Tab-separated table of C-alpha atoms in Angstrom:
chain	number	residue	atom	x	y	z
A	1	MET	CA	15.259	5.918	-14.919
A	2	ASN	CA	13.835	8.536	-12.560
A	3	ALA	CA	15.911	11.203	-10.799
A	4	GLN	CA	16.274	9.202	-7.592
A	5	GLU	CA	17.355	6.060	-9.434
A	6	SER	CA	20.075	8.040	-11.192
A	7	GLN	CA	21.697	8.610	-7.788
A	8	LEU	CA	22.183	4.833	-7.424
A	9	HIS	CA	24.709	2.658	-9.234
A	10	TYR	CA	23.524	-0.378	-11.185
A	11	PRO	CA	26.631	-2.539	-11.663
A	12	PHE	CA	24.954	-4.776	-14.257
A	13	GLY	CA	23.469	-1.921	-16.266
A	14	ASP	CA	20.435	-3.042	-18.237
A	15	ASP	CA	21.387	-6.724	-18.091
A	16	LEU	CA	18.659	-9.063	-16.839
A	17	PRO	CA	18.713	-12.828	-16.310
A	18	PRO	CA	17.658	-14.657	-19.481
A	19	SER	CA	14.183	-16.195	-19.478
A	20	GLY	CA	14.445	-19.506	-17.639
A	21	GLY	CA	18.069	-18.765	-16.767
A	22	ALA	CA	20.220	-16.909	-14.266
A	23	LEU	CA	22.858	-14.189	-13.996
A	24	GLU	CA	25.688	-14.469	-11.456
A	25	VAL	CA	25.833	-11.248	-9.421
A	26	ALA	CA	28.300	-12.220	-6.679
A	27	PRO	CA	30.500	-15.270	-6.029
A	28	GLY	CA	28.114	-18.212	-5.677
A	29	VAL	CA	25.011	-15.997	-5.982
A	30	LYS	CA	22.709	-16.279	-9.013
A	31	TRP	CA	19.893	-13.863	-9.883
A	32	LEU	CA	16.609	-15.318	-11.193
A	33	ARG	CA	13.723	-13.184	-12.456
A	34	MET	CA	10.204	-14.579	-12.781
A	35	ARG	CA	7.024	-13.098	-14.187
A	36	LEU	CA	4.047	-11.988	-12.079
A	37	PRO	CA	0.495	-11.321	-13.363
A	38	PHE	CA	0.230	-7.983	-11.535
A	39	ALA	CA	1.104	-4.331	-12.169
A	40	LEU	CA	4.384	-5.174	-10.420
A	41	ASP	CA	5.168	-7.718	-13.095
A	42	HIS	CA	8.239	-9.561	-11.819
A	43	ILE	CA	10.014	-10.881	-8.752
A	44	ASN	CA	13.717	-11.507	-8.226
A	45	LEU	CA	14.717	-14.821	-6.665
A	46	TRP	CA	18.184	-15.975	-5.649
A	47	LEU	CA	20.212	-19.172	-5.888
A	48	LEU	CA	23.081	-19.453	-3.416
A	49	ARG	CA	25.728	-22.149	-3.855
A	50	ASP	CA	25.667	-24.198	-0.671
A	51	GLU	CA	27.059	-27.144	1.237
A	52	LEU	CA	25.400	-28.885	4.169
A	53	PRO	CA	26.574	-31.702	6.451
A	54	GLY	CA	25.332	-35.143	5.369
A	55	PRO	CA	25.465	-38.659	6.843
A	56	GLN	CA	28.202	-39.639	4.383
A	57	GLY	CA	30.000	-36.313	4.094
A	58	PRO	CA	29.147	-32.792	2.852
A	59	LEU	CA	26.131	-32.361	0.572
A	60	GLN	CA	26.731	-30.022	-2.361
A	61	GLY	CA	23.815	-28.046	-3.752
A	62	TRP	CA	21.879	-24.799	-3.629
A	63	THR	CA	19.847	-22.681	-1.250
A	64	VAL	CA	16.866	-20.893	-2.814
A	65	VAL	CA	15.798	-17.487	-1.476
A	66	ASP	CA	12.100	-16.822	-2.248
A	67	CYS	CA	9.858	-18.826	-4.529
A	68	CYS	CA	7.293	-16.925	-6.699
A	69	ILE	CA	3.514	-17.482	-6.652
A	70	SER	CA	1.951	-20.898	-7.096
A	71	LYS	CA	1.026	-20.897	-10.776
A	72	ASP	CA	1.766	-23.393	-13.551
A	73	GLU	CA	3.756	-20.744	-15.425
A	74	SER	CA	5.975	-20.213	-12.385
A	75	LYS	CA	6.529	-23.952	-12.025
A	76	ALA	CA	7.504	-24.131	-15.696
A	77	GLN	CA	10.064	-21.377	-15.164
A	78	TRP	CA	11.483	-23.295	-12.222
A	79	GLU	CA	11.738	-26.429	-14.360
A	80	GLN	CA	13.941	-24.494	-16.769
A	81	ILE	CA	16.118	-23.403	-13.841
A	82	PHE	CA	16.400	-26.984	-12.591
A	83	ALA	CA	17.524	-28.110	-16.022
A	84	GLY	CA	19.940	-25.315	-16.810
A	85	GLU	CA	21.263	-23.654	-13.668
A	86	LEU	CA	21.706	-26.223	-10.876
A	87	GLU	CA	24.815	-27.831	-12.403
A	88	GLY	CA	23.401	-31.271	-11.630
A	89	LEU	CA	23.095	-30.483	-7.914
A	90	PRO	CA	19.985	-30.509	-5.684
A	91	ILE	CA	18.238	-27.725	-3.827
A	92	LEU	CA	19.194	-28.218	-0.184
A	93	ARG	CA	16.918	-25.669	1.504
A	94	VAL	CA	14.381	-22.953	0.791
A	95	ILE	CA	14.626	-19.587	2.557
A	96	VAL	CA	11.627	-17.241	2.430
A	97	THR	CA	12.094	-13.576	3.339
A	98	HIS	CA	8.403	-13.093	4.214
A	99	MET	CA	4.897	-14.473	3.788
A	100	HIS	CA	3.560	-12.500	0.827
A	101	PRO	CA	2.377	-14.747	-2.023
A	102	ASP	CA	5.093	-13.887	-4.535
A	103	HIS	CA	7.715	-14.922	-1.984
A	104	ILE	CA	6.223	-18.049	-0.414
A	105	GLY	CA	3.710	-19.299	-2.994
A	106	LEU	CA	5.810	-22.205	-4.314
A	107	ALA	CA	7.681	-22.993	-1.095
A	108	HIS	CA	5.573	-26.089	-0.439
A	109	TRP	CA	6.154	-27.365	-3.985
A	110	LEU	CA	9.901	-26.710	-3.884
A	111	CYS	CA	10.330	-28.249	-0.428
A	112	GLU	CA	8.402	-31.382	-1.417
A	113	ARG	CA	10.126	-31.765	-4.772
A	114	TRP	CA	13.628	-31.582	-3.311
A	115	ASN	CA	12.906	-32.882	0.203
A	116	ALA	CA	14.308	-29.572	1.404
A	117	PRO	CA	13.452	-27.727	4.635
A	118	LEU	CA	11.811	-24.299	4.780
A	119	TRP	CA	13.595	-21.486	6.652
A	120	ILE	CA	11.456	-18.443	7.591
A	121	SER	CA	10.648	-16.255	10.599
A	122	SER	CA	8.157	-17.800	12.998
A	123	THR	CA	5.730	-14.881	12.719
A	124	ASP	CA	5.557	-15.022	8.943
A	125	TYR	CA	5.344	-18.815	8.912
A	126	HIS	CA	2.314	-18.888	11.172
A	127	THR	CA	0.698	-15.915	9.410
A	128	ALA	CA	1.098	-17.738	6.097
A	129	ARG	CA	-0.391	-20.957	7.542
A	130	LEU	CA	-3.394	-18.996	8.817
A	131	SER	CA	-3.791	-17.085	5.555
A	132	THR	CA	-3.943	-20.266	3.465
A	133	GLN	CA	-7.120	-21.081	5.394
A	134	ASN	CA	-8.723	-17.704	4.715
A	135	SER	CA	-7.651	-14.494	3.030
A	136	THR	CA	-6.814	-12.625	6.213
A	137	GLY	CA	-6.109	-9.005	5.269
A	138	PHE	CA	-6.528	-9.576	1.520
A	139	GLY	CA	-10.245	-10.075	0.972
A	140	GLY	CA	-13.547	-11.254	2.390
A	141	GLU	CA	-16.187	-9.642	4.562
A	142	SER	CA	-13.806	-8.340	7.237
A	143	ALA	CA	-11.553	-6.663	4.678
A	144	ALA	CA	-14.555	-5.061	2.959
A	145	ALA	CA	-15.853	-3.691	6.278
A	146	PHE	CA	-12.413	-2.304	7.101
A	147	PHE	CA	-12.054	-0.509	3.765
A	148	ALA	CA	-15.608	0.838	4.097
A	149	SER	CA	-14.741	2.282	7.509
A	150	HIS	CA	-11.971	4.269	5.836
A	151	GLY	CA	-14.157	5.705	3.106
A	152	LEU	CA	-14.271	3.137	0.300
A	153	THR	CA	-18.028	3.112	-0.138
A	154	ASP	CA	-18.490	2.116	-3.789
A	155	PRO	CA	-20.818	-0.937	-3.595
A	156	GLU	CA	-19.286	-2.642	-6.632
A	157	SER	CA	-15.755	-2.344	-5.249
A	158	LEU	CA	-16.796	-3.617	-1.836
A	159	GLU	CA	-18.548	-6.587	-3.400
A	160	LYS	CA	-15.400	-7.464	-5.346
A	161	ILE	CA	-13.364	-7.313	-2.116
A	162	ARG	CA	-15.874	-9.604	-0.385
A	163	ALA	CA	-15.569	-12.024	-3.302
A	164	ARG	CA	-11.787	-12.039	-2.984
A	165	ALA	CA	-11.859	-14.301	0.080
A	166	ASN	CA	-9.699	-16.895	-1.688
A	167	TYR	CA	-7.075	-14.427	-2.906
A	168	TYR	CA	-4.230	-15.680	-0.686
A	169	PRO	CA	-5.025	-19.419	-0.871
A	170	GLY	CA	-5.276	-19.070	-4.643
A	171	LEU	CA	-1.633	-17.981	-4.789
A	172	VAL	CA	-0.386	-19.948	-1.761
A	173	PRO	CA	-2.413	-23.182	-1.655
A	174	ALA	CA	-0.207	-24.790	1.010
A	175	VAL	CA	2.695	-24.102	3.341
A	176	PRO	CA	5.165	-26.784	4.489
A	177	GLY	CA	4.130	-28.467	7.721
A	178	ARG	CA	7.399	-27.653	9.502
A	179	PHE	CA	10.108	-25.002	9.332
A	180	HIS	CA	13.418	-23.722	10.674
A	181	ARG	CA	13.033	-20.414	12.484
A	182	LEU	CA	14.966	-17.351	11.306
A	183	MET	CA	15.644	-14.718	13.963
A	184	ASP	CA	17.184	-11.256	13.974
A	185	GLY	CA	20.967	-11.431	14.237
A	186	GLN	CA	21.097	-15.149	13.477
A	187	ALA	CA	24.088	-16.190	11.365
A	188	ILE	CA	23.499	-18.868	8.727
A	189	ALA	CA	26.366	-20.670	7.029
A	190	ILE	CA	25.667	-20.790	3.291
A	191	GLY	CA	28.362	-22.047	0.963
A	192	GLY	CA	31.136	-21.467	3.467
A	193	ARG	CA	30.085	-17.864	4.141
A	194	SER	CA	28.131	-16.370	7.014
A	195	TRP	CA	24.849	-14.630	6.195
A	196	THR	CA	23.227	-12.627	8.996
A	197	CYS	CA	19.460	-12.196	9.343
A	198	ILE	CA	18.158	-8.629	9.690
A	199	SER	CA	14.526	-8.377	10.739
A	200	GLY	CA	12.188	-5.757	9.341
A	201	TYR	CA	8.674	-4.674	10.202
A	202	GLY	CA	5.889	-2.638	8.624
A	203	HIS	CA	5.753	-4.378	5.242
A	204	ALA	CA	5.293	-7.906	6.575
A	205	PRO	CA	4.881	-9.310	10.090
A	206	GLU	CA	8.567	-10.280	10.495
A	207	HIS	CA	10.545	-9.868	7.274
A	208	MET	CA	14.065	-11.315	7.129
A	209	ALA	CA	16.794	-9.846	4.947
A	210	LEU	CA	20.156	-11.632	4.607
A	211	HIS	CA	23.539	-9.910	4.706
A	212	CYS	CA	26.960	-11.345	3.904
A	213	ALA	CA	29.688	-9.015	5.175
A	214	GLU	CA	32.440	-11.031	3.462
A	215	ILE	CA	31.188	-10.155	-0.022
A	216	HIS	CA	29.312	-6.945	0.940
A	217	THR	CA	26.017	-8.327	-0.354
A	218	LEU	CA	22.495	-7.792	1.013
A	219	ILE	CA	19.430	-9.772	-0.054
A	220	SER	CA	16.997	-7.049	0.943
A	221	GLY	CA	13.709	-8.725	0.031
A	222	ASP	CA	11.013	-6.056	-0.059
A	223	MET	CA	12.494	-3.822	2.640
A	224	ILE	CA	14.753	-1.839	0.295
A	225	LEU	CA	13.678	-1.464	-3.346
A	226	PRO	CA	15.492	0.811	-5.819
A	227	ARG	CA	12.651	2.226	-7.909
A	228	ILE	CA	9.512	2.157	-5.766
A	229	SER	CA	8.730	2.441	-2.088
A	230	THR	CA	7.627	-0.791	-0.463
A	231	ASN	CA	3.913	-1.010	0.281
A	232	VAL	CA	3.289	-0.325	3.970
A	233	SER	CA	-0.370	-0.861	4.862
A	234	VAL	CA	-2.838	-1.149	7.697
A	235	TYR	CA	-5.029	-4.274	7.401
A	236	ASP	CA	-8.297	-5.310	8.982
A	237	THR	CA	-6.523	-7.919	11.125
A	238	GLU	CA	-4.618	-5.175	12.987
A	239	PRO	CA	-6.802	-2.130	12.336
A	240	GLU	CA	-5.048	0.250	14.730
A	241	SER	CA	-1.464	-0.589	13.840
A	242	ASN	CA	1.347	1.852	13.080
A	243	PRO	CA	3.306	0.070	10.320
A	244	LEU	CA	4.950	3.092	8.698
A	245	THR	CA	6.796	4.011	11.892
A	246	LEU	CA	7.951	0.393	12.185
A	247	PHE	CA	9.105	0.370	8.566
A	248	LEU	CA	11.137	3.563	8.854
A	249	GLN	CA	12.782	2.309	12.039
A	250	SER	CA	13.537	-1.005	10.316
A	251	ILE	CA	15.311	0.405	7.261
A	252	ASP	CA	17.685	2.308	9.538
A	253	LYS	CA	18.999	-1.088	10.687
A	254	PHE	CA	20.754	-1.320	7.298
A	255	MET	CA	22.718	1.913	7.801
A	256	PRO	CA	25.724	0.219	9.512
A	257	LEU	CA	26.323	-1.917	6.393
A	258	HIS	CA	29.198	-1.009	4.053
A	259	LYS	CA	28.418	1.970	1.795
A	260	ASP	CA	29.221	-0.078	-1.326
A	261	THR	CA	27.003	-3.007	-0.355
A	262	LEU	CA	25.493	-4.742	-3.378
A	263	THR	CA	21.771	-4.720	-2.622
A	264	LEU	CA	19.718	-7.507	-4.185
A	265	PRO	CA	16.051	-6.398	-4.070
A	266	SER	CA	12.965	-8.494	-4.738
A	267	HIS	CA	11.790	-6.036	-7.412
A	268	GLY	CA	13.952	-3.877	-9.647
A	269	LYS	CA	17.649	-4.355	-10.394
A	270	PRO	CA	20.628	-5.012	-8.094
A	271	PHE	CA	22.195	-1.725	-7.058
A	272	GLN	CA	24.814	0.021	-4.958
A	273	GLY	CA	24.016	3.127	-2.940
A	274	LEU	CA	22.204	1.588	0.013
A	275	HIS	CA	22.667	4.586	2.320
A	276	THR	CA	21.444	6.941	-0.393
A	277	ARG	CA	18.351	4.809	-0.964
A	278	ILE	CA	17.522	4.724	2.747
A	279	ALA	CA	17.697	8.531	2.837
A	280	GLN	CA	15.458	8.704	-0.260
A	281	LEU	CA	12.852	6.491	1.395
A	282	HIS	CA	12.831	8.689	4.499
A	283	ASP	CA	12.470	11.786	2.308
A	284	HIS	CA	9.648	10.172	0.320
A	285	HIS	CA	7.579	9.307	3.360
A	286	ARG	CA	8.309	12.623	5.064
A	287	ASP	CA	6.932	14.390	1.971
A	288	ARG	CA	3.839	12.159	1.903
A	289	LEU	CA	3.229	12.776	5.621
A	290	ALA	CA	3.462	16.532	5.014
A	291	GLU	CA	0.888	16.271	2.200
A	292	VAL	CA	-1.444	14.246	4.425
A	293	MET	CA	-1.029	16.725	7.269
A	294	GLU	CA	-1.839	19.634	4.963
A	295	ALA	CA	-4.963	17.904	3.648
A	296	CYS	CA	-6.241	17.099	7.140
A	297	SER	CA	-5.562	20.676	8.252
A	298	ALA	CA	-7.886	21.938	5.532
A	299	SER	CA	-10.736	19.548	6.416
A	300	PRO	CA	-11.234	16.153	8.117
A	301	CYS	CA	-10.102	13.347	5.805
A	302	SER	CA	-10.803	9.651	5.516
A	303	GLY	CA	-8.299	7.231	4.034
A	304	ALA	CA	-10.208	7.408	0.732
A	305	ASP	CA	-9.934	11.210	0.791
A	306	ILE	CA	-6.164	10.860	1.027
A	307	LEU	CA	-5.859	8.588	-2.034
A	308	PRO	CA	-5.727	11.426	-4.622
A	309	VAL	CA	-3.360	13.331	-2.323
A	310	MET	CA	-0.797	10.526	-2.270
A	311	PHE	CA	-1.440	8.807	-5.607
A	312	LYS	CA	-1.724	10.963	-8.712
A	313	ARG	CA	-2.297	8.175	-11.254
A	314	PRO	CA	-5.477	6.138	-11.903
A	315	LEU	CA	-5.704	2.985	-9.774
A	316	ASP	CA	-7.511	-0.273	-10.459
A	317	LEU	CA	-9.236	-2.022	-7.541
A	318	HIS	CA	-6.233	-4.239	-6.781
A	319	GLN	CA	-4.003	-1.163	-6.583
A	320	THR	CA	-6.667	0.799	-4.694
A	321	THR	CA	-6.768	-1.660	-1.804
A	322	PHE	CA	-2.979	-1.457	-1.396
A	323	ALA	CA	-3.059	2.328	-1.785
A	324	LEU	CA	-5.851	2.743	0.748
A	325	GLY	CA	-3.979	0.581	3.258
A	326	GLU	CA	-0.946	2.813	2.741
A	327	ALA	CA	-2.989	6.014	3.055
A	328	VAL	CA	-4.325	4.781	6.405
A	329	ALA	CA	-0.755	3.915	7.461
A	330	HIS	CA	0.310	7.526	6.905
A	331	LEU	CA	-2.747	8.821	8.756
A	332	HIS	CA	-1.985	6.468	11.638
A	333	THR	CA	1.619	7.653	11.925
A	334	LEU	CA	0.411	11.226	12.414
A	335	TRP	CA	-2.357	10.012	14.735
A	336	PHE	CA	0.066	8.058	16.913
A	337	GLU	CA	2.363	11.083	17.038
A	338	GLY	CA	-0.542	13.172	18.353
A	339	LYS	CA	-0.557	15.464	15.314
A	340	LEU	CA	-3.972	14.238	14.156
A	341	GLN	CA	-7.129	13.227	15.959
A	342	ARG	CA	-9.514	10.534	14.727
A	343	GLN	CA	-13.281	10.613	14.830
A	344	LEU	CA	-15.836	7.983	13.798
A	345	GLY	CA	-18.660	9.650	11.925
A	346	ALA	CA	-22.334	8.784	12.026
A	347	ASP	CA	-21.802	7.194	8.600
A	348	GLY	CA	-19.342	4.694	10.098
A	349	ILE	CA	-16.287	6.293	8.460
A	350	TYR	CA	-13.135	7.316	10.318
A	351	ARG	CA	-11.891	10.827	9.588
A	352	PHE	CA	-8.702	12.465	10.780
A	353	HIS	CA	-8.242	16.147	11.587
A	354	THR	CA	-5.598	18.341	13.160
A	355	ALA	CA	-5.329	18.292	16.913
């Protein structure tokens, strides 16, 4: 546990859901944990006890929040959940917080298997549908050109990015053909309780967290994580975006929630100390922005030049693409604030320097 984590309270200690099983963390709320084949090696999913109107009376069952990537291993883990955790009841609907593969990858499979509708924000639904047709923002020629323009010039790395055109479809082969739209402030009745949608920006196009005031519980998705800071990146599809500013504005929307709110993150362990964690995230990004500003004051910097400033550990190519997107996001925040200027060099690389 790092120093910042020690300022948070983990009510379940070191307990984790058993493999293929669940751990109840709040009344009618079960915590699932599934493996991922990445450096971030797990995702938390949630089962919420539910009841929906039916033609012959109320339908008892479960709402799923997030799905894991589309891999046979993930499906096998779900099969264990179906057998051991549903109490003989069906899945009634599938809620997806946002369109990243570990959250939506198996939505199509779950919705088809249980004849259950998908609930998601409109922006993330349509972005996911588009991304299943090509790897928008994740790989291909456009992504390679974007990274090259920010200083990633290694030919081997660029060729690997070009070859990654099927990255998103490989993890999300299909998205359900219809959906229910989630919107900011919308209240959803789940299991006799009201859960309110809270939109977030910067990490995904239109992320939706879910908050139940009655039991002081927040399903935060990727907006608030206890151990790491959510990836906030600029992508080739919106090359002059300002996602970090949007992200920091978004996390402040959680400040009115109760100080003892149980926060259920997509990665890491459930925790209390939401207000403390929001302050930590602001401090973290303020420190990174100061480091970036100092580097650009010494000499003009590309996104690639900023990588060793912000990330002290070795990075593989998969991590490098996320890190470079985040480095550009920090440069763009300072650029949009007028603290840095941007210049396109004769070599086709953008560099940022003090105004």
